Coordinates of C-alpha atoms in Angstrom, one line a residue:
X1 CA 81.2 103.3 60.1
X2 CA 83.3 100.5 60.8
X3 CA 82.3 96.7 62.5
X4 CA 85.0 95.3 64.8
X5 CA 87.8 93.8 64.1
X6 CA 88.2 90.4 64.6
X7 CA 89.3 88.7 67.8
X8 CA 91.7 87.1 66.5
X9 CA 93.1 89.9 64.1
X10 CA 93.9 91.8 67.2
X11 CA 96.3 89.3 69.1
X12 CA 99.1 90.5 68.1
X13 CA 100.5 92.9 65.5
X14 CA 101.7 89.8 63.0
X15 CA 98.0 89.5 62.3
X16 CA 98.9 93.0 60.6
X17 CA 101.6 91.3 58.3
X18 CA 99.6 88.7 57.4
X19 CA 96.0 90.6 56.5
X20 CA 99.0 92.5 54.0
X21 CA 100.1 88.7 52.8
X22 CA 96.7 87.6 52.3
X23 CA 96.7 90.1 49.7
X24 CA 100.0 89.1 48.0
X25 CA 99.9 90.5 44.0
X26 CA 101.9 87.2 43.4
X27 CA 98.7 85.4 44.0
X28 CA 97.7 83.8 40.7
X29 CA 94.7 83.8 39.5
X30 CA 93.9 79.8 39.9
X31 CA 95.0 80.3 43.8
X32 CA 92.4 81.1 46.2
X33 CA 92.2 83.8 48.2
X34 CA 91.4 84.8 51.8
X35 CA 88.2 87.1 50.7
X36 CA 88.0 90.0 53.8
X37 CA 85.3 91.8 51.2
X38 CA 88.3 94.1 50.1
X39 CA 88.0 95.1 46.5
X40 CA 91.5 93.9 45.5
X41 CA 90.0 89.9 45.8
X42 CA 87.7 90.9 42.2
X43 CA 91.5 92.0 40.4
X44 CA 93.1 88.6 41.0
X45 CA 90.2 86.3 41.0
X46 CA 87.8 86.6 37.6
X47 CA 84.4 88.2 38.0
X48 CA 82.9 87.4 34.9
X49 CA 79.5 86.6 35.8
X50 CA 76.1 87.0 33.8
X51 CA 76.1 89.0 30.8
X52 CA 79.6 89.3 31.3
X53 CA 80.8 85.4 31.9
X54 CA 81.3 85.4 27.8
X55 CA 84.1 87.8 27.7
X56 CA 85.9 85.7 30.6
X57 CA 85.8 83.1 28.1
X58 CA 87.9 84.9 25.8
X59 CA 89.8 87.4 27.8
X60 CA 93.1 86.0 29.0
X61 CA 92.9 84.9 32.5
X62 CA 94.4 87.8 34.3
X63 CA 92.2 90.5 32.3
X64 CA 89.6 90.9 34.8
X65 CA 87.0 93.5 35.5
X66 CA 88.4 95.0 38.2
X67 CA 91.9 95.3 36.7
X68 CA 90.3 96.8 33.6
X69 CA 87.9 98.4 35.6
X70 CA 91.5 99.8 37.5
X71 CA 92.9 100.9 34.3
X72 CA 90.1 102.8 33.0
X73 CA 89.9 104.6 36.7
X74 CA 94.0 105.2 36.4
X75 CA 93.9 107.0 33.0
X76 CA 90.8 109.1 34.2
X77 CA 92.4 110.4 37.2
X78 CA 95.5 110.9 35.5
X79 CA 93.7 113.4 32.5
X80 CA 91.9 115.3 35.7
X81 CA 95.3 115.7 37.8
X82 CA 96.8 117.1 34.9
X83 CA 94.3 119.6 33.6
X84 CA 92.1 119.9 36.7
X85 CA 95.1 119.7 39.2
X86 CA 95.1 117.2 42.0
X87 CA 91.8 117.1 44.6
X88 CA 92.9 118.1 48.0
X89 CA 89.3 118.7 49.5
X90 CA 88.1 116.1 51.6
X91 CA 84.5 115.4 49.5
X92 CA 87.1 115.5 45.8
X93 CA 89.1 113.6 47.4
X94 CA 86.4 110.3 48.7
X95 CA 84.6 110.8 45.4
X96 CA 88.0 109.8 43.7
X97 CA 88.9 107.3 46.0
X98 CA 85.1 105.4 46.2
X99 CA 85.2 105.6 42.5
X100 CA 88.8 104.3 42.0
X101 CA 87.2 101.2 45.1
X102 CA 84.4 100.5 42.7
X103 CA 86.1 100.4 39.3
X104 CA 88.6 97.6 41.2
X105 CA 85.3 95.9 42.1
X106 CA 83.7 95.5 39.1
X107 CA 82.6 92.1 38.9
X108 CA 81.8 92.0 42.5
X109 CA 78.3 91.8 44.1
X110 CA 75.7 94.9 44.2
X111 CA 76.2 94.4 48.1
X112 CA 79.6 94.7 48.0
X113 CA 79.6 97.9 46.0
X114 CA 77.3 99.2 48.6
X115 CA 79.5 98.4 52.1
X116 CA 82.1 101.1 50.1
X117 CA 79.5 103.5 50.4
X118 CA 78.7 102.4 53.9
X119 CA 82.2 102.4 54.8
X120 CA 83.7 105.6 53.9
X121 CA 80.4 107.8 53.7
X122 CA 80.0 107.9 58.0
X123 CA 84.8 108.6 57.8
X124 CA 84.1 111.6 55.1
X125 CA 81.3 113.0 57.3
X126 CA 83.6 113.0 60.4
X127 CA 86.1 114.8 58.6
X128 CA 84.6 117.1 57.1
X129 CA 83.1 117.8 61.0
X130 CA 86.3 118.4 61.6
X131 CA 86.8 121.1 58.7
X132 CA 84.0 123.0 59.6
X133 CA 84.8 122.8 63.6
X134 CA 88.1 124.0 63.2
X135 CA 87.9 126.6 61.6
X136 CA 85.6 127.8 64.4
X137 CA 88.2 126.6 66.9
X138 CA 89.2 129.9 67.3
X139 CA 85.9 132.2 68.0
X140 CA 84.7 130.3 71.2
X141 CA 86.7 133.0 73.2
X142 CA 89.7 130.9 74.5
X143 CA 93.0 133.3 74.6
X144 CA 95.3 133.0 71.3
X145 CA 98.6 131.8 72.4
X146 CA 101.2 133.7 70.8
X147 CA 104.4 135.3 72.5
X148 CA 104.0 132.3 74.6
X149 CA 105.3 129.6 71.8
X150 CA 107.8 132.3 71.1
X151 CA 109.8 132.1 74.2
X152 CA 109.6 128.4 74.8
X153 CA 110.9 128.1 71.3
X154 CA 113.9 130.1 72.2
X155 CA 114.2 129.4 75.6
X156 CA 115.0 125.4 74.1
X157 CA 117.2 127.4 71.2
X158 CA 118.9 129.2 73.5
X159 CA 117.6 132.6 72.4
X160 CA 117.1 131.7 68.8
X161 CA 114.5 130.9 66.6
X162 CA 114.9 128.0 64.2
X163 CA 112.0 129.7 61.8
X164 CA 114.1 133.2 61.7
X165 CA 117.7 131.1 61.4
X166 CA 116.9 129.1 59.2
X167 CA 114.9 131.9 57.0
X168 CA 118.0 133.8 56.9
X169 CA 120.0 131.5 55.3
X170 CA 118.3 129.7 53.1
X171 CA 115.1 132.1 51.6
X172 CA 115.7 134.4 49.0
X173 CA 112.5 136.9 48.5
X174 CA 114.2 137.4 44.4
X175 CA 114.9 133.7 43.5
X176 CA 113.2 130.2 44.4
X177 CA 116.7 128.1 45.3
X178 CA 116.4 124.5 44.1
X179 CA 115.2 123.4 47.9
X180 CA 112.2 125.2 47.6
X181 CA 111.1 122.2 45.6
X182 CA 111.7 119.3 47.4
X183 CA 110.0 121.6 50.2
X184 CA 106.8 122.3 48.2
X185 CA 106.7 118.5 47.6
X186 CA 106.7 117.1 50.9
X187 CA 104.2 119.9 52.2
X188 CA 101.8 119.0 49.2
X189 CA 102.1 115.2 50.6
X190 CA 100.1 116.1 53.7
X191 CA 97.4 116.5 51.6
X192 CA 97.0 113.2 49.5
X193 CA 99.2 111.0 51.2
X194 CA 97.2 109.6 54.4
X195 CA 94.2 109.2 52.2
X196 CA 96.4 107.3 49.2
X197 CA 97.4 104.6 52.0
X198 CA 93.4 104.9 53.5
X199 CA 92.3 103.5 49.8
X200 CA 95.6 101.2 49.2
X201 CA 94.4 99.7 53.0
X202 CA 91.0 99.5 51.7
X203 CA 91.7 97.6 48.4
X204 CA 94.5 95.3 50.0
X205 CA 92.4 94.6 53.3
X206 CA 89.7 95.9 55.0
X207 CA 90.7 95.0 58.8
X208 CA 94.0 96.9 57.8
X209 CA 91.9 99.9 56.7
X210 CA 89.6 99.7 60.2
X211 CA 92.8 99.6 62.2
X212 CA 94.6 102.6 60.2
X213 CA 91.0 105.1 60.8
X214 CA 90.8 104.3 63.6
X215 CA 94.0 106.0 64.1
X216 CA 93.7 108.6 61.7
X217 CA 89.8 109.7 63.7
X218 CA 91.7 109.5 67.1
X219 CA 94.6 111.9 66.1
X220 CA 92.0 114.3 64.4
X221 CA 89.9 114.9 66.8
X222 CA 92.7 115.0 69.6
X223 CA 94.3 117.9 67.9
X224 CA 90.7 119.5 67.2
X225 CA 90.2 119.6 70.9
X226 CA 93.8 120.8 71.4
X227 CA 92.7 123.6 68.7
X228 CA 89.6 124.4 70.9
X229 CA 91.2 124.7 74.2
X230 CA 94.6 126.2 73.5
X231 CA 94.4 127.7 70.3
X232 CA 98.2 128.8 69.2
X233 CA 99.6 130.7 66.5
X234 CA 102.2 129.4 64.0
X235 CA 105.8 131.6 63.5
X236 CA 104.7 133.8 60.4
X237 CA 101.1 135.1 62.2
X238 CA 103.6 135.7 65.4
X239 CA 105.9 137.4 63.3
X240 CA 102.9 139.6 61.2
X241 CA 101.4 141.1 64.9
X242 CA 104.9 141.9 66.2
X243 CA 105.8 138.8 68.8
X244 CA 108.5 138.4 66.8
X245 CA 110.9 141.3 65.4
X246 CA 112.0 139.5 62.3
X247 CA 110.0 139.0 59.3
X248 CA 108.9 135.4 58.4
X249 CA 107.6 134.4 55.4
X250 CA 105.5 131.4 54.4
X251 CA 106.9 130.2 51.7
X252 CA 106.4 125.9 51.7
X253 CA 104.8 126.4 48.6
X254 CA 107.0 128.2 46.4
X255 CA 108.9 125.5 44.9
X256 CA 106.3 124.5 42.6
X257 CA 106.9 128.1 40.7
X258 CA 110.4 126.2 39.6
X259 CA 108.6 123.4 38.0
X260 CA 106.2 125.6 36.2
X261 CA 103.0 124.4 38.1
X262 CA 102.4 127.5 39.9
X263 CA 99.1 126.9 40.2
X264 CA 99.7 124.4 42.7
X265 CA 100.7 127.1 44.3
X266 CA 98.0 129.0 44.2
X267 CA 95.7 125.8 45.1
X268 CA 97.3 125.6 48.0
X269 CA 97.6 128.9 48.9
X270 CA 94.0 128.8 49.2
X271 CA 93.6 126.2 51.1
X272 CA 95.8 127.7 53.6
X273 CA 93.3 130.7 53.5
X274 CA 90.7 128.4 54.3
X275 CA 91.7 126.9 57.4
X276 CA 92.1 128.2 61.1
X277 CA 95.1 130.2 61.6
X278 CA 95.9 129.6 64.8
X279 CA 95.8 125.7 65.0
X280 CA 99.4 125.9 65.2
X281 CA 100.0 123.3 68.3
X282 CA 100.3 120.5 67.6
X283 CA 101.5 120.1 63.7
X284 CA 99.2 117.5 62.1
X285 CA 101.0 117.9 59.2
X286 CA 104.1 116.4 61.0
X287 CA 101.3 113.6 63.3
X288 CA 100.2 113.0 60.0
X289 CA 103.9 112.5 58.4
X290 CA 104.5 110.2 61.4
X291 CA 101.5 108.4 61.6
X292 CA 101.8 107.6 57.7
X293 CA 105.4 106.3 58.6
X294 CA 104.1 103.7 61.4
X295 CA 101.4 102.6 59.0
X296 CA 103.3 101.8 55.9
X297 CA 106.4 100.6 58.0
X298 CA 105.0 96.9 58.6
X299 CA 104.0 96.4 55.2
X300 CA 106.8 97.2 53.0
X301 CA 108.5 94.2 54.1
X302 CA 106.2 92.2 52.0
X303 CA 107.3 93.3 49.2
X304 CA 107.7 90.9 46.3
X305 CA 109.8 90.5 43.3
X306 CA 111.0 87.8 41.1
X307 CA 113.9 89.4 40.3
X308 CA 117.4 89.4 42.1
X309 CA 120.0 91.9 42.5
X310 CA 123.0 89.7 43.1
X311 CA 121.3 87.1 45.4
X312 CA 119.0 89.0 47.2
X313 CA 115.1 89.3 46.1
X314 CA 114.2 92.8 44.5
X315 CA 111.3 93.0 47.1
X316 CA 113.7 93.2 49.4
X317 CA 116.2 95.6 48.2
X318 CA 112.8 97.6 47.9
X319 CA 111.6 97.7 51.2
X320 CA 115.2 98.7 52.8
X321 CA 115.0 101.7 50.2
X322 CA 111.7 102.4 51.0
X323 CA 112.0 102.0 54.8
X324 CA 115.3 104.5 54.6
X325 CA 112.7 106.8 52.5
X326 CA 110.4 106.7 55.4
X327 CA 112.5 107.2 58.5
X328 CA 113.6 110.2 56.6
X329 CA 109.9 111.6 55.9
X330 CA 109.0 113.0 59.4
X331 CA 112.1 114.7 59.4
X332 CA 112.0 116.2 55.9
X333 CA 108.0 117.2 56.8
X334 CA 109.4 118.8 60.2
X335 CA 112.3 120.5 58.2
X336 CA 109.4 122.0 55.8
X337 CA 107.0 122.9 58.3
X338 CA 109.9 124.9 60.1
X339 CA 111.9 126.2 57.3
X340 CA 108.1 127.3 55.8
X341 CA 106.8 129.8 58.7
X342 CA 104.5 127.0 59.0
X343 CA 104.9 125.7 62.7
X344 CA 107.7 125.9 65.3
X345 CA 109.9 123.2 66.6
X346 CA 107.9 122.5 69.5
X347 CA 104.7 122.3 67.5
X348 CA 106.6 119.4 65.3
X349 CA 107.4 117.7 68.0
X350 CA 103.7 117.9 70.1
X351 CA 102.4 116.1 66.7
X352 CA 104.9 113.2 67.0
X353 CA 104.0 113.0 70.5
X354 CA 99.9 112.6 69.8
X355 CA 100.6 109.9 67.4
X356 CA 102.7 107.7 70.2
X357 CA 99.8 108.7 72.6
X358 CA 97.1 108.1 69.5
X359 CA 98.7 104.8 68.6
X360 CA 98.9 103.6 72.5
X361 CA 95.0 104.3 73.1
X362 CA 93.9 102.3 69.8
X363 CA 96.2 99.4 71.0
X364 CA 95.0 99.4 74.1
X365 CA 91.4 99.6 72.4
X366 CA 92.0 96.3 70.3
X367 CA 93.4 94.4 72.7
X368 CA 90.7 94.8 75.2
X369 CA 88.5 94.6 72.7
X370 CA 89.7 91.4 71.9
X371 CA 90.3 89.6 75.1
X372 CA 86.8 90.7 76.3
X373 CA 84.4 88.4 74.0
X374 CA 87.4 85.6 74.4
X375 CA 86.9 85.9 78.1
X376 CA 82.9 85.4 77.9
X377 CA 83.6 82.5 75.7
X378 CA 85.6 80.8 78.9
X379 CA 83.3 82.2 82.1

């Protein structure tokens, strides 16, 4: 799917900032580039050639074919999400993504066009393995845990269960309350965010995108073969076959009846339907609310702006709002997933503990990988 990275982009995690910076959007288009074959090179850097050079004759300098190319992609997707809805399968969701890759990279060479296709053809194969796997996960005979998440969620509440308390006070069967929406939002996020920052890594730089899949594989397929293994039930199943007294609802996706797009509601009321129902522990939706976190952290620090706000650059009044906005997103995912019958406490917390264990392996990966040509270079 993916060549290795670089020795040298592996030494240490600045390499990370400056793959980002190599990609700078205040890069004119006279300067030159680093060109790592990502498709955001062809937006800042011409790509009028052939039949084309003419019209980068008399096209203003910074009208190039990708950014057009961009544009055109931008209202297109727009018109579907609005009267299609948003994709949230896995094959929707690479078509849109390859497609928005190759309108950025217009201009660029036919070999070019295909490494997208070589690149993220082998990723959407793998995950939709994983679809199809899981949602077998639970036939191959291995014992449904149930009461058992039950009483280690109250033997750490101390007899309660966060699910049921928090249910009680804040869900009202007759009436979405106004936190039903911010709750429907940051559920929905699970299922476009980690793929938006796969195809902004992609466009910005490709060594970036390698590092982030390989991540996003490893935790995957870790939880698959936690779902295989020790396949667990989530709060409202527990609660529907009597483990637990009190009724539980699902409700993370209600909110969206209170902005009148129910059927997002309904979209992704299938698409719980669709998946295994006991692949409870851990919560990738909270590993992937992490994960998400510790990939976009390094990066929003480049930031740029020309602008200041008293004397301090708008980039970086942006990335302290944006870095508040993301130490606050596993929590608010955790909140949701809890509050929504989704997963327990301890589930939440077994996803944040995959992605420490995830991120530790691929480390570890790199940085052997990377000493071991460097020492055959010395022997």
């Amino acid at each position: 799917m993916t060549e290795p990275l670089d020795e040298a982009a592996l030494k240490s995690e600045d390499v990370l900032d400056q793959q980002w910076e190599a990609r700078d959007p205040g890069t004119s288009a006279g300067e030159p580039a680093p060109d790592d074959g990502s498709p955001g090179d062809n937006t800042r850097t011409g790509g009028w050639r052939g039949w084309l050079a003419p019209a980068g004759r008399v096209l203003p300098s910074w009208m190039t074919p990708g950014r057009i190319g961009f544009a055109l992609y931008l209202a297109v997707l727009l018109w579907y999400c609005l009267n299609v809805g948003v994709p949230i399968d896995r094959i929707g969701q690479t078509v849109w993504i390859v497609a928005g890759i190759l309108a950025a990279g217009l201009g660029r060479t036919w070999q070019q066009h295909v490494r997208v296709f070589l690149d993220w053809i082998p990723l959407v194969a793998a995950l939709v393995l994983y679809d199809h796997t899981r949602g077998i996960a639970d036939t191959l005979g291995m014992t449904v845990r149930i009461g058992e998440l039950v009483r280690v969620e109250e033997w750490l509440f101390l007899g309660e269960l966060p699910t049921v308390w928090l249910q009680e006070r804040l869900y009202d069967a007759a009436q979405v309350r106004w936190w039903d929406v911010p709750v429907a939002i940051v559920y929905f996020t699970h299922f476009v965010l980690p793929w938006a920052i796969a195809a902004v890594f992609y466009f910005r730089s490709r060594p970036l995108w390698i590092r982030y899949i390989r991540r996003v594989l490893l935790l995957t397929y870790t939880g698959l073969l936690t779902y295989v293994l020790l396949p667990a039930a989530p709060p409202w199943y527990a609660a529907r076959v009597g483990e637990i007294s009190d009724e539980v609802a699902r409700i993370s996706t209600r909110g969206w009846w209170e902005l009148g797009l129910s059927f997002a509601d309904v979209m992704l009321k299938d698409a719980q339907a669709q998946s295994n129902q006991v692949a409870a522990l851990p919560s990738l939706h909270s590993a992937f609310a992490l994960l998400s976190v510790v990939a976009l952290w390094p990066v929003v620090g480049h930031l740029y702006g020309r602008w200041l706000v008293g004397r301090v650059p708008l980039g970086t009044v942006l990335g302290v709002g944006l870095r508040v906005v993301l130490a606050l997103f596993p929590l608010a995912m955790g909140f949701t997933l809890v509050y929504g019958g989704e997963h327990y406490v301890v589930d939440v917390l077994a996803g944040w503990l995959y992605v420490v264990l995830v991120c530790a392996v691929a480390r570890w990966w790199e940085h052997r990988a990377s000493v071991r040509p460097a020492t055959a270079r010395t022997v």
